[in-house]
mmCIF file of C-alpha atoms and ligand atoms in Angstrom:
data_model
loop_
_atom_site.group_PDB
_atom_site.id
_atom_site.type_symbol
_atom_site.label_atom_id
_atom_site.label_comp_id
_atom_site.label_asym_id
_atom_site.label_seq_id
_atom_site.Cartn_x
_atom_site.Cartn_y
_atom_site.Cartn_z
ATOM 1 C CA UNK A 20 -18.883 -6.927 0.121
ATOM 2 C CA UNK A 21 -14.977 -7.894 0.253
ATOM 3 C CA UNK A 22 -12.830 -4.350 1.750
ATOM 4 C CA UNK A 23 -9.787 -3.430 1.266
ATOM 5 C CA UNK A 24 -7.835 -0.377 3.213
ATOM 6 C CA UNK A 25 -5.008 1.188 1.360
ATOM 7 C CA UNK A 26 -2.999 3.593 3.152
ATOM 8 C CA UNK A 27 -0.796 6.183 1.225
ATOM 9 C CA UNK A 28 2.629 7.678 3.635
ATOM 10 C CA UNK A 29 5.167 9.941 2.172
ATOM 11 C CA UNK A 30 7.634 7.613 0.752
ATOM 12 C CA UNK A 31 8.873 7.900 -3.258
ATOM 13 C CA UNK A 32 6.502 6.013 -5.538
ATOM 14 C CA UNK A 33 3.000 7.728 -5.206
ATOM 15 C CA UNK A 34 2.878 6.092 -8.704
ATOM 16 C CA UNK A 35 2.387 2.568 -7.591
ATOM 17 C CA UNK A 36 -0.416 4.084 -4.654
ATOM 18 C CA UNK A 37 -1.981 5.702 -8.172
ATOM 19 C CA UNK A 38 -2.601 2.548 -9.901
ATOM 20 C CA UNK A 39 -3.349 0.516 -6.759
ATOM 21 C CA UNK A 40 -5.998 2.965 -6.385
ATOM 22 C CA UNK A 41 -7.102 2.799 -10.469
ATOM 23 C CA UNK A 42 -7.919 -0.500 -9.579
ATOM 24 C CA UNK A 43 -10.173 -0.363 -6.748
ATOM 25 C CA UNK A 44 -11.975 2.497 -9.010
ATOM 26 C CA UNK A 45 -12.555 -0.008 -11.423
ATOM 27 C CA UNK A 46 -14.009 -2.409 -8.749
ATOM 28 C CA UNK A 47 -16.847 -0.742 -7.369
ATOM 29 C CA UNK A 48 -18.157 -4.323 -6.371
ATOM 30 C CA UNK A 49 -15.011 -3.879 -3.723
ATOM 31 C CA UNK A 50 -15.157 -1.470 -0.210
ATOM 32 C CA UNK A 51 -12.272 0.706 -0.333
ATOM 33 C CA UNK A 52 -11.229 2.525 2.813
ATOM 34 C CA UNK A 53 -8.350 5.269 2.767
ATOM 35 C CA UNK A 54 -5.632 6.809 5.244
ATOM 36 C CA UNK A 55 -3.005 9.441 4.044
ATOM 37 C CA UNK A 56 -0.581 11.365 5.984
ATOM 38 C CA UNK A 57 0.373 14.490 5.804
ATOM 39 C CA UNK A 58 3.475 13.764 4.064
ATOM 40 C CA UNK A 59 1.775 11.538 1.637
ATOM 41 C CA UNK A 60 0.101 14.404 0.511
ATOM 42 C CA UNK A 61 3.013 16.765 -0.315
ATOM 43 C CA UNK A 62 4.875 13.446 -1.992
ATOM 44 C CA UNK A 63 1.909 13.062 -4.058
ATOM 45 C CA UNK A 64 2.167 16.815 -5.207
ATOM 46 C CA UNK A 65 5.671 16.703 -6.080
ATOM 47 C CA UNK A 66 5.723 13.765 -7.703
ATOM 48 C CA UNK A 67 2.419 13.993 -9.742
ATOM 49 C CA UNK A 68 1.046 17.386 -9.222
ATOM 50 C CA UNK A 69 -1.751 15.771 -8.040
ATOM 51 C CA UNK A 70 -3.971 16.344 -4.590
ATOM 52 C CA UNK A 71 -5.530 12.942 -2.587
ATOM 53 C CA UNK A 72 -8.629 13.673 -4.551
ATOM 54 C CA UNK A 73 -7.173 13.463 -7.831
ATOM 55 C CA UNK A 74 -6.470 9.496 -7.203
ATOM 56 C CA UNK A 75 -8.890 8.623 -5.174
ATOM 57 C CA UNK A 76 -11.365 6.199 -6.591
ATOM 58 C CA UNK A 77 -15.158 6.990 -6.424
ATOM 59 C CA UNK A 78 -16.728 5.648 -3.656
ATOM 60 C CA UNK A 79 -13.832 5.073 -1.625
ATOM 61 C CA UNK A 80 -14.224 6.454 1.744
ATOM 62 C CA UNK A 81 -11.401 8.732 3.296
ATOM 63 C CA UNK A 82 -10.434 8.697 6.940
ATOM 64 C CA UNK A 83 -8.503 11.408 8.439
ATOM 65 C CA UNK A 84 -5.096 10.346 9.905
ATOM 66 C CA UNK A 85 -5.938 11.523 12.952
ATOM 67 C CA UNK A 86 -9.358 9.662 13.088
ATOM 68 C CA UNK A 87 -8.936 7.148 15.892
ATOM 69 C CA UNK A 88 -12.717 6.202 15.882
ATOM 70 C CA UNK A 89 -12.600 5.769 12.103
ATOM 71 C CA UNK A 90 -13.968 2.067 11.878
ATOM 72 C CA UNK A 91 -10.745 0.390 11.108
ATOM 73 C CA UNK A 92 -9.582 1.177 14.333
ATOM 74 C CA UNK A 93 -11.173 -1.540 15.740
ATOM 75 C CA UNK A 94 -10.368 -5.203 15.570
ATOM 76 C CA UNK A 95 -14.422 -5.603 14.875
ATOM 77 C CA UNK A 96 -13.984 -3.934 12.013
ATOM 78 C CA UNK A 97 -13.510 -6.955 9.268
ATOM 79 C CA UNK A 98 -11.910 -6.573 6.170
ATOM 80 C CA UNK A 99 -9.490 -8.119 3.436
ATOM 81 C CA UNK A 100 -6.138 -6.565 4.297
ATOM 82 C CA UNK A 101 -4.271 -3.882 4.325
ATOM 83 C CA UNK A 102 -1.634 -2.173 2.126
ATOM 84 C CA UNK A 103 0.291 0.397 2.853
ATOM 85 C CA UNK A 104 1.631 2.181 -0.285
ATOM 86 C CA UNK A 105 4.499 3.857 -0.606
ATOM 87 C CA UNK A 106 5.643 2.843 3.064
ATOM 88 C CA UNK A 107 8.012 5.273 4.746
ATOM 89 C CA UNK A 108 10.792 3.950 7.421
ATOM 90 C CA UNK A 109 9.001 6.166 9.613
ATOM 91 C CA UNK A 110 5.391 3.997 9.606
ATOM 92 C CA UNK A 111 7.769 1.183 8.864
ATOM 93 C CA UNK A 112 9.243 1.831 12.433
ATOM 94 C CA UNK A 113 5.997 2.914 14.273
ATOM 95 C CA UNK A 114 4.147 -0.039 12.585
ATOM 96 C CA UNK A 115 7.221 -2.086 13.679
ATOM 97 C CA UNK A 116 7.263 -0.953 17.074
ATOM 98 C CA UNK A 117 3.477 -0.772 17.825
ATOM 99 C CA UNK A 118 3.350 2.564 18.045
ATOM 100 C CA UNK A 119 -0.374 3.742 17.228
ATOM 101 C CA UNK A 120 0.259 7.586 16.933
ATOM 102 C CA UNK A 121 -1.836 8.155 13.588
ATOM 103 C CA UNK A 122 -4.859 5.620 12.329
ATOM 104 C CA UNK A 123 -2.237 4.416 9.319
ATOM 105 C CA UNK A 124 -0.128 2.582 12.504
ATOM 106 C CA UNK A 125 -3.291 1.896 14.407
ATOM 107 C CA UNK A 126 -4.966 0.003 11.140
ATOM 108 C CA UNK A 127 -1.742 -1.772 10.846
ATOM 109 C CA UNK A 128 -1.420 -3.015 14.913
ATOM 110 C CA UNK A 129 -5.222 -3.569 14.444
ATOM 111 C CA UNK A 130 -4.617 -5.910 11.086
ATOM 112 C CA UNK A 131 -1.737 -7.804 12.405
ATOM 113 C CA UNK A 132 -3.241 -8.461 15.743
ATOM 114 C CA UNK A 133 -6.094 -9.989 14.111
ATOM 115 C CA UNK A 134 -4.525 -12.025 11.833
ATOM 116 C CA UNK A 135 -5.237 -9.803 8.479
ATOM 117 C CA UNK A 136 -2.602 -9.516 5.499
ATOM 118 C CA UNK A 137 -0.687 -6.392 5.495
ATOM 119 C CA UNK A 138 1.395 -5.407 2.680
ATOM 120 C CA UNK A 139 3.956 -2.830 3.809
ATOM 121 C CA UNK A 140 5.358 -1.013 -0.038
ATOM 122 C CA UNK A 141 8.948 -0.117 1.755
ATOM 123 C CA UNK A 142 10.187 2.567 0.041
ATOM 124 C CA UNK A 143 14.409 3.804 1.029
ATOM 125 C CA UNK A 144 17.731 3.270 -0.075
ATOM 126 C CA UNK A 145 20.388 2.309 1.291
ATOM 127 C CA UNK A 146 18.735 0.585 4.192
ATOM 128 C CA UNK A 147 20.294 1.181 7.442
ATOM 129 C CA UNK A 148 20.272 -1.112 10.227
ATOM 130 C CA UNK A 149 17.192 0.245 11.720
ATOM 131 C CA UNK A 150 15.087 0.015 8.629
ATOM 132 C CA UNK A 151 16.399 -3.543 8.530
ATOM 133 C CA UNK A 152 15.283 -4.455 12.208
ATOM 134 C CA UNK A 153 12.203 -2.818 11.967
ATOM 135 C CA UNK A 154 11.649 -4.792 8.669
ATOM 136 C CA UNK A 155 12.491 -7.846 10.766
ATOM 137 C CA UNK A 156 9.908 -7.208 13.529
ATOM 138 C CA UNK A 157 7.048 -6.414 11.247
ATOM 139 C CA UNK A 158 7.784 -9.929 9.388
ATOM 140 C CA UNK A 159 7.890 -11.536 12.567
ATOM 141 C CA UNK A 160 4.731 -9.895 13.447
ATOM 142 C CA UNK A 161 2.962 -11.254 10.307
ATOM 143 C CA UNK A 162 3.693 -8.096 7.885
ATOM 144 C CA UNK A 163 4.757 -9.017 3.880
ATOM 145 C CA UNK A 164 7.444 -6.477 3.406
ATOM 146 C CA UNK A 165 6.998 -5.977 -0.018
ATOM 147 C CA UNK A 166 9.740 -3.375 -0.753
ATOM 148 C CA UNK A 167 8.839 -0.932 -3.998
ATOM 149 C CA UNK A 168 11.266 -2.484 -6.565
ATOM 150 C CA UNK A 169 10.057 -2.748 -10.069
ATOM 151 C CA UNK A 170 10.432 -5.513 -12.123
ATOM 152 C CA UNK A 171 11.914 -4.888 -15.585
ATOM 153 C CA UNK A 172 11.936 -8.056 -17.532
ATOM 154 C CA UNK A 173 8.955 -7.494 -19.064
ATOM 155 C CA UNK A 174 9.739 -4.737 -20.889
ATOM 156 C CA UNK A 175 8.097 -1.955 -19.748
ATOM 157 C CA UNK A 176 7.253 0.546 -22.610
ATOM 158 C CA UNK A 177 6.888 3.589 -20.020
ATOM 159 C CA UNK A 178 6.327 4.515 -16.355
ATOM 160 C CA UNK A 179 3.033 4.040 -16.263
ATOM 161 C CA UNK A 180 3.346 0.585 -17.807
ATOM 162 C CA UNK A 181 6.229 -0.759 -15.005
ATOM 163 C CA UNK A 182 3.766 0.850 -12.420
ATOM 164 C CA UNK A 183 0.688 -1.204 -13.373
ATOM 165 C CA UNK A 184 2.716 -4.017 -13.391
ATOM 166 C CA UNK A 185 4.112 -3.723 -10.081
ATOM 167 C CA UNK A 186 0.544 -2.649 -8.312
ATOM 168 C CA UNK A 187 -0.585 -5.937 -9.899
ATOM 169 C CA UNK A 188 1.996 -7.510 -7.918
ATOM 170 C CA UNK A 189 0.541 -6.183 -4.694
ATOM 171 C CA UNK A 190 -3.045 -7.210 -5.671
ATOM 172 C CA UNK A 191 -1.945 -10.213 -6.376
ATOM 173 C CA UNK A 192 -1.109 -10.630 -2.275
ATOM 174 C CA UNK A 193 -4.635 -9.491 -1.050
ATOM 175 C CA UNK A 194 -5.489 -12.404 -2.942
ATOM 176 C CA UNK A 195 -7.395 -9.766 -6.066
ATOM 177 C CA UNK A 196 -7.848 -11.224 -9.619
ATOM 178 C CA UNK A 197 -6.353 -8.560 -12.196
ATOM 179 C CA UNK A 198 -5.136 -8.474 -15.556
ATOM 180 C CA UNK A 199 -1.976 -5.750 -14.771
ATOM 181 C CA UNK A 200 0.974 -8.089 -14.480
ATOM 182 C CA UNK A 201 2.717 -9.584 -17.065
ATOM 183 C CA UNK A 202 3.193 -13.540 -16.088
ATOM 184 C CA UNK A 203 6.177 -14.748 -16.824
ATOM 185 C CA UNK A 204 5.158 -18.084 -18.939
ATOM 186 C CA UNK A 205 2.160 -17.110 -19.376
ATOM 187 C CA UNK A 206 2.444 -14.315 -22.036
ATOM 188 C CA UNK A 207 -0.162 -14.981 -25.155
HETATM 189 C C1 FMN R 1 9.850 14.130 -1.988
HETATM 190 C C2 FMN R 1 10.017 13.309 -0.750
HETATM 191 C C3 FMN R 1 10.365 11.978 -0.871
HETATM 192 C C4 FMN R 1 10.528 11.186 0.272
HETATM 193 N N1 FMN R 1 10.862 9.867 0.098
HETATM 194 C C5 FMN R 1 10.972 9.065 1.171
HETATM 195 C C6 FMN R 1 11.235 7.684 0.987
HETATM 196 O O1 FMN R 1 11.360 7.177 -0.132
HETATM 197 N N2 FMN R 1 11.283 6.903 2.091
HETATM 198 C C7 FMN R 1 11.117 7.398 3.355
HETATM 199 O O2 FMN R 1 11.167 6.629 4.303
HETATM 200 N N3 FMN R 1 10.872 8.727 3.552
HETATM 201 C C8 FMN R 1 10.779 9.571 2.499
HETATM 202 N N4 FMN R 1 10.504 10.912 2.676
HETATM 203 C C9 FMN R 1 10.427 11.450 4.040
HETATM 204 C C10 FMN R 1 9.058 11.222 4.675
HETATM 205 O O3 FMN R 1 8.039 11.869 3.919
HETATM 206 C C11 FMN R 1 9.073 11.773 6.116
HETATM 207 O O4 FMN R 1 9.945 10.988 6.894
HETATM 208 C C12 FMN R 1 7.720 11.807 6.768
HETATM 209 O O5 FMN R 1 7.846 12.249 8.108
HETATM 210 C C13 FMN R 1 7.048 10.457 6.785
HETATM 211 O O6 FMN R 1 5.796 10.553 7.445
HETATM 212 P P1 FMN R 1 4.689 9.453 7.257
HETATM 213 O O7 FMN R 1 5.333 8.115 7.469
HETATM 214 O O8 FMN R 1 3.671 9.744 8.313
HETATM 215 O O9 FMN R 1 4.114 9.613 5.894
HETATM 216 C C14 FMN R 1 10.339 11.738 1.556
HETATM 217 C C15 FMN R 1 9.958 13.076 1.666
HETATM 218 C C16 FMN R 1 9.815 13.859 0.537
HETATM 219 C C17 FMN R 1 9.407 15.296 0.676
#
């Protein structure tokens, strides 16, 4: 069975970590491991008065933040890639900088060391010249910075709609057949 490891930090955008996780819900023939921080949590509340719970797919298995022995620790571990979604400059940086202080960085060091995709959802504006250097390093170190910017030719009819579209975006990068995003020339 293919798995997947989607990792939610406290950026803006829990809707796009929402439908990536619809998906995998819908895809029980997929392994779905899960990391949140802390301040993934609260974003998640204020933004969609929703707890982890509330999005996360049937199935999927949760690992603590602070779980260092959790599987995906470990470069033995194998799996599909990684996606971290919303990404905050702060596990931006820490990924960046190799700093494995919670399992979401470890995962990440762990992924890139091995060779694995990971998606980092980078989530700030304006950028200042740290979040641009650490950008820099993670894309040097094998990391698709794959900042959370909608796409809006397409039409979208509501939030919910631009969301999907975008998630399928991501999927389409751990390599994930879908039917969320509108392809342009392809429509009909
Ligand atoms: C409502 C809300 C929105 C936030 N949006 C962002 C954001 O878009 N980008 C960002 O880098 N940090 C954002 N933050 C700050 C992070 O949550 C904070 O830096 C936190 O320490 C990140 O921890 P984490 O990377 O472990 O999730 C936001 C915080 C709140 C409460």
């Amino acid at each position: 069975m293919k798995r997947y490891v989607v990792a939610l930090t406290g950026a803006s955008g829990m809707i796009y970590a929402r439908e990536v996780l619809a998906y995998f819900g819908a895809r029980p023939d997929l392994e779905l491991h899960v990391i949140a921080s802390a301040a993934a949590r609260q974003v998640l509340a204020l933004e969609l008065d929703a707890a982890l719970e509330d999005v996360l797919p049937a199935g999927a298995r949760l690992h603590p933040e602070t779980d260092f022995a959790a599987p995906l620790a470990s470069g033995s571990f194998r799996a599909q890639g990684l996606v971290v979604v919303p990404c905050t400059m702060g596990t931006l940086g820490a990924i960046a900088q190799g700093q494995s202080l919670n399992l979401i960085h470890r995962a990440a060091d762990v992924f890139l060391k091995e060779r694995r995709p990971v998606i980092l959802v980078v989530r700030e504006t304006p950028l200042n010249l740290i979040h641009l250097r650490n950008m820099t390093a993670a894309a040097e170190a094998g990391a698709v910075i794959f900042p959370a910017m909608p796409s809006f030719y397409h039409r979208p009819e509501n939030l919910t709609d631009l969301a999907r579209n975008f998630a399928g975006r991501i999927l389409d990068h751990l390599g994930l057949e879908h039917r969320l995003t509108h392809r342009w020339g392809e429509e009909g």
